[in-house]
XYZ file of C-alpha atoms in Angstrom:
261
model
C 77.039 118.670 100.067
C 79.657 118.731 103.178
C 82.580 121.147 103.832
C 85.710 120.506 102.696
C 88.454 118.373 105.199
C 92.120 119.199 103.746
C 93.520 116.339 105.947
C 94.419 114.399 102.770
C 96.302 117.421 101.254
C 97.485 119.179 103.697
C 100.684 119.092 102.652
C 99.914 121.080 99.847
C 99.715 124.354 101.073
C 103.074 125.302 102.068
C 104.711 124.710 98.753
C 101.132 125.574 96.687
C 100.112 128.652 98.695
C 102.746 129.844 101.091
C 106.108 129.497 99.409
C 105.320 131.235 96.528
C 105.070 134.506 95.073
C 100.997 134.975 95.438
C 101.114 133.689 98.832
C 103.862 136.479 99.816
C 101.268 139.051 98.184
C 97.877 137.614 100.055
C 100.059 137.594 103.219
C 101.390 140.510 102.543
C 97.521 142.806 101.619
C 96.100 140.603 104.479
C 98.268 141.904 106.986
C 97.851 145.712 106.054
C 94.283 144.631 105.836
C 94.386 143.242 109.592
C 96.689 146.042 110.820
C 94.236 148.730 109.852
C 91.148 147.210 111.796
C 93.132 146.305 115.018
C 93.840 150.087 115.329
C 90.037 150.077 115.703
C 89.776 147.533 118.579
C 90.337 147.964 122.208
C 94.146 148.701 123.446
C 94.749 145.534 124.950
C 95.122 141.848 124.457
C 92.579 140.882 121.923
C 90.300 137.020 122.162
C 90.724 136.526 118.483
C 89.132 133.306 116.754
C 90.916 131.633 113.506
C 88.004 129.444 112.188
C 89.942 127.459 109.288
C 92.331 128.380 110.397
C 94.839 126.282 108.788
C 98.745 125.761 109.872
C 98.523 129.378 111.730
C 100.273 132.160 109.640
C 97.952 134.797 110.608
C 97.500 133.418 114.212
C 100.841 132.973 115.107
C 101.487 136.497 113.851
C 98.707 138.178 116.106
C 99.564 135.573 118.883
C 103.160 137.160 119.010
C 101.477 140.252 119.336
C 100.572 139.491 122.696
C 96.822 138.686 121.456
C 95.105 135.025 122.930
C 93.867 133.272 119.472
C 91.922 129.920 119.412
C 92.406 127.992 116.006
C 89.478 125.867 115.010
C 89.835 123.685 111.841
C 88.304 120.441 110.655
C 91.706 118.966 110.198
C 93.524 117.194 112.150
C 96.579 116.957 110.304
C 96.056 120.905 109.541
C 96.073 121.258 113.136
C 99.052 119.618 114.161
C 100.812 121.859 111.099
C 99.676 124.844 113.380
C 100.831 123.251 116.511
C 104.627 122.971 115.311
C 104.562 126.506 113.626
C 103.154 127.888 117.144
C 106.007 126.154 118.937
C 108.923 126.947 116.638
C 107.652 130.574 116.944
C 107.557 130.679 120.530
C 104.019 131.708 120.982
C 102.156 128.538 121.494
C 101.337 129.928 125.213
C 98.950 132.365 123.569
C 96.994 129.734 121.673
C 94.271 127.334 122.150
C 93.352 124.212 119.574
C 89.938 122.910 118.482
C 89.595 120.734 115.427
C 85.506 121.789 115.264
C 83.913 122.674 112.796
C 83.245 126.663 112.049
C 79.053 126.145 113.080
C 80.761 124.590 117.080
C 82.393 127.827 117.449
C 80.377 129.709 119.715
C 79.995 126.614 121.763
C 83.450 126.375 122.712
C 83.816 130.293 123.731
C 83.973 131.310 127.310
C 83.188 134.799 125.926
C 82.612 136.190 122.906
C 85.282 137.115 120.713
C 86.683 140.553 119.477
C 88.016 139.415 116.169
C 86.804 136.274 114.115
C 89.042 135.562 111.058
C 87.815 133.460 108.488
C 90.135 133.594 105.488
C 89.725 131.599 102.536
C 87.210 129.243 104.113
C 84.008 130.303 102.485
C 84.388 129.134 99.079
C 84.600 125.494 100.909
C 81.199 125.363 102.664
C 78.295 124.185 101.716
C 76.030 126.584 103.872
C 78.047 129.883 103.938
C 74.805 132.344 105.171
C 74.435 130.184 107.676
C 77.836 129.761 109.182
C 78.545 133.899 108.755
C 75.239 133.697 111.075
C 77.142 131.644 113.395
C 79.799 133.759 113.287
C 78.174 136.934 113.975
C 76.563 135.711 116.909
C 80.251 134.825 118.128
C 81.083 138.325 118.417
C 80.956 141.161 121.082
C 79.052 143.786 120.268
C 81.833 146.111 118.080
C 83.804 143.446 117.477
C 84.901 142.662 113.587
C 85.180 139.212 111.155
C 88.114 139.629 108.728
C 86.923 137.345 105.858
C 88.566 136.805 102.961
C 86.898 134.811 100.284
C 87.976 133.182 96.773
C 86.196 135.171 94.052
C 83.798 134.031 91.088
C 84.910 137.333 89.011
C 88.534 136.814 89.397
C 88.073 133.151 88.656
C 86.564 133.872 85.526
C 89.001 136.312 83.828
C 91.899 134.351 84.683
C 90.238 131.222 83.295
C 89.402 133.493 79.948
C 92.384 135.188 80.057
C 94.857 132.070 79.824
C 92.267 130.660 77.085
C 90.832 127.989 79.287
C 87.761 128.497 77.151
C 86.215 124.948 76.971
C 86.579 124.923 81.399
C 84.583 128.043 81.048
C 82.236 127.100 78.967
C 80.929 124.085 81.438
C 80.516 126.435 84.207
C 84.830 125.702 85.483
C 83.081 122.591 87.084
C 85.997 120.607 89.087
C 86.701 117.179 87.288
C 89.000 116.374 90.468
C 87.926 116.863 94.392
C 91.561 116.836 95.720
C 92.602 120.007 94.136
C 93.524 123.589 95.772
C 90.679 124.965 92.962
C 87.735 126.141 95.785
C 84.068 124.112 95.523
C 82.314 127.276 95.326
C 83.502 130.507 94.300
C 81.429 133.113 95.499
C 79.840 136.215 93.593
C 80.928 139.474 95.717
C 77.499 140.664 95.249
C 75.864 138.016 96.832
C 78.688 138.153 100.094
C 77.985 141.556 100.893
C 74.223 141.034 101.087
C 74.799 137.736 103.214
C 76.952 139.849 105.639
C 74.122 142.525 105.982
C 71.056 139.921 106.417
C 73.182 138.591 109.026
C 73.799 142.459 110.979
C 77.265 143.188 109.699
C 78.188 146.815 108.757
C 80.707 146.662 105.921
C 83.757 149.003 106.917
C 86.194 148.356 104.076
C 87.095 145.983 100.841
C 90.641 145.479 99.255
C 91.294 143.232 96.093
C 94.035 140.638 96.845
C 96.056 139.523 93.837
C 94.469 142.503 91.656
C 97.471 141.642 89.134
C 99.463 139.130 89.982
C 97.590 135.991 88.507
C 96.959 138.137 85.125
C 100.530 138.557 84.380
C 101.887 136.684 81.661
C 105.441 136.627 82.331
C 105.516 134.496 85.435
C 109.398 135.146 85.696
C 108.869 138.649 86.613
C 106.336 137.808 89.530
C 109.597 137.112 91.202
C 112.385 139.066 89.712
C 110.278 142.587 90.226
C 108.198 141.292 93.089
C 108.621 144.495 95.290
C 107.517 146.499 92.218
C 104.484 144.212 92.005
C 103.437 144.229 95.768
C 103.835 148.383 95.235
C 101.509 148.538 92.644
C 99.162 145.710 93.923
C 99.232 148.311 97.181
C 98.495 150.964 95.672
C 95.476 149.772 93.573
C 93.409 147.067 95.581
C 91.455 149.253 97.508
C 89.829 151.000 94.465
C 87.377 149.855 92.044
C 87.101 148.084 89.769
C 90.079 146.228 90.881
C 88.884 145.280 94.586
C 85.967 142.981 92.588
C 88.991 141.493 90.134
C 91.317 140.272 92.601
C 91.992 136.642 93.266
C 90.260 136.819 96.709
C 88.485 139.469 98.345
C 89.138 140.488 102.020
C 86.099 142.677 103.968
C 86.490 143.745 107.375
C 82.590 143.446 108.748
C 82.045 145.062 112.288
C 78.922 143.751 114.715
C 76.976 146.933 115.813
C 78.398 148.148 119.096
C 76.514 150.946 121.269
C 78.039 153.618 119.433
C 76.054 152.059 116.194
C 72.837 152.298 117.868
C 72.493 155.517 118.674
């Protein structure tokens, strides 16, 4: 088993994921997700780390916040993506480039980091305890990984629930490897125990795509999107819809001095 490389469909995931109506929504819980914990951080600019981090929504967001982010993916082609959107947002002078993998991280850093993000990576790895290990040890002391991950609960009722039956039945095995459809879904359960082995304190959970991907009507997923993100709001940070959503995003903090007294 190796982790996944998107350099040969890269150009995938700006009509697949971003220009539609459940990429507006995990945008959209991600950020009030991300707002919430940088009110916990130190006043001042942050050294954030995207690992996976893709063609740089979320970095070029925080690097126009005045924040210096390093984006590390595998992917060449995934990099260069995030080297134009940097540039046509005028905030490539607040970001660095490494195509490394996410176990060279800690390697590269002149000191450790006060935010790691790793969104929608771990469902791609083949060693995923391992690499949140790595990851952890990337941190300052107090400082948090945002990690969002595809999950194996959501996967399942939407598989049931648009009567993909015989899929289920073989355990929703992949019959083709250059697909958007995640290597290994991962069992909440067994996340949140991988984060605490590795030191993490779980601060908080929110479901992303509680509803969306459950609807039937697909028109209204755009006609009454507002509506949708409202109620999606107002719901994915409550069970038992936080372990239903598409992807699950937990905000994990590395003890600080505060936490050891």
């Amino acid at each position: 088993m190796q982790d996944r490389n998107f350099d040969d469909i890269a150009h995938k995931f700006a009509q697949n994921i971003y220009g539609t109506t459940k990429g507006r929504i995990r945008q959209a819980i991600l950020w009030q997700e991300l707002d919430a914990l940088l009110t916990t951080l130190p006043d001042r600019p942050l050294r954030i780390v995207d690992v996976g981090g893709g063609q740089g929504q979320i970095a070029c967001g925080l690097a126009a916040r005045g924040h210096q982010v390093l984006l590390c993916d595998i992917s060449g082609e995934m990099l260069q993506r995030a080297r134009e959107h940097a540039e046509q947002q005028n905030v490539i002078a607040n970001m660095q480039f490494q195509q490394i993998s996410a176990q060279q991280v800690a390697q590269y850093l002149d000191k450790p980091a006060d935010l790691v993000l790793f969104h929608a990576v771990l469902e791609w790895v083949a060693e995923p305890e391992a690499i949140l290990a790595t990851l952890y040890e990337a941190l300052a002391p107090g400082g948090i990984l945002s990690l969002m991950f595809y999950n194996l609960h959501g996967q399942i009722l939407s598989t049931a629930a648009h009567g993909n039956f015989g899929w289920l039945e073989v355990g929703m095995k992949k019959g083709k490897k250059k697909t958007l459809s995640p290597d290994y879904p991962r069992d909440p359960q067994q996340v949140y125990q991988w984060l605490q082995s590795c030191g993490f304190i779980i601060e908080r959970r929110a479901g992303i795509r509680v509803f969306h991907d459950y609807m039937h009507d697909k028109q209204r997923r755009i006609d009454e999107f507002d509506r949708l993100l409202a109620i999606e709001t107002h719901y994915c940070r409550q069970e038992p819809f936080i372990s239903l959503g598409r992807y699950i995003h937990v905000t994990a903090r590395k003890p600080g001095p505060k936490d050891l007294l």
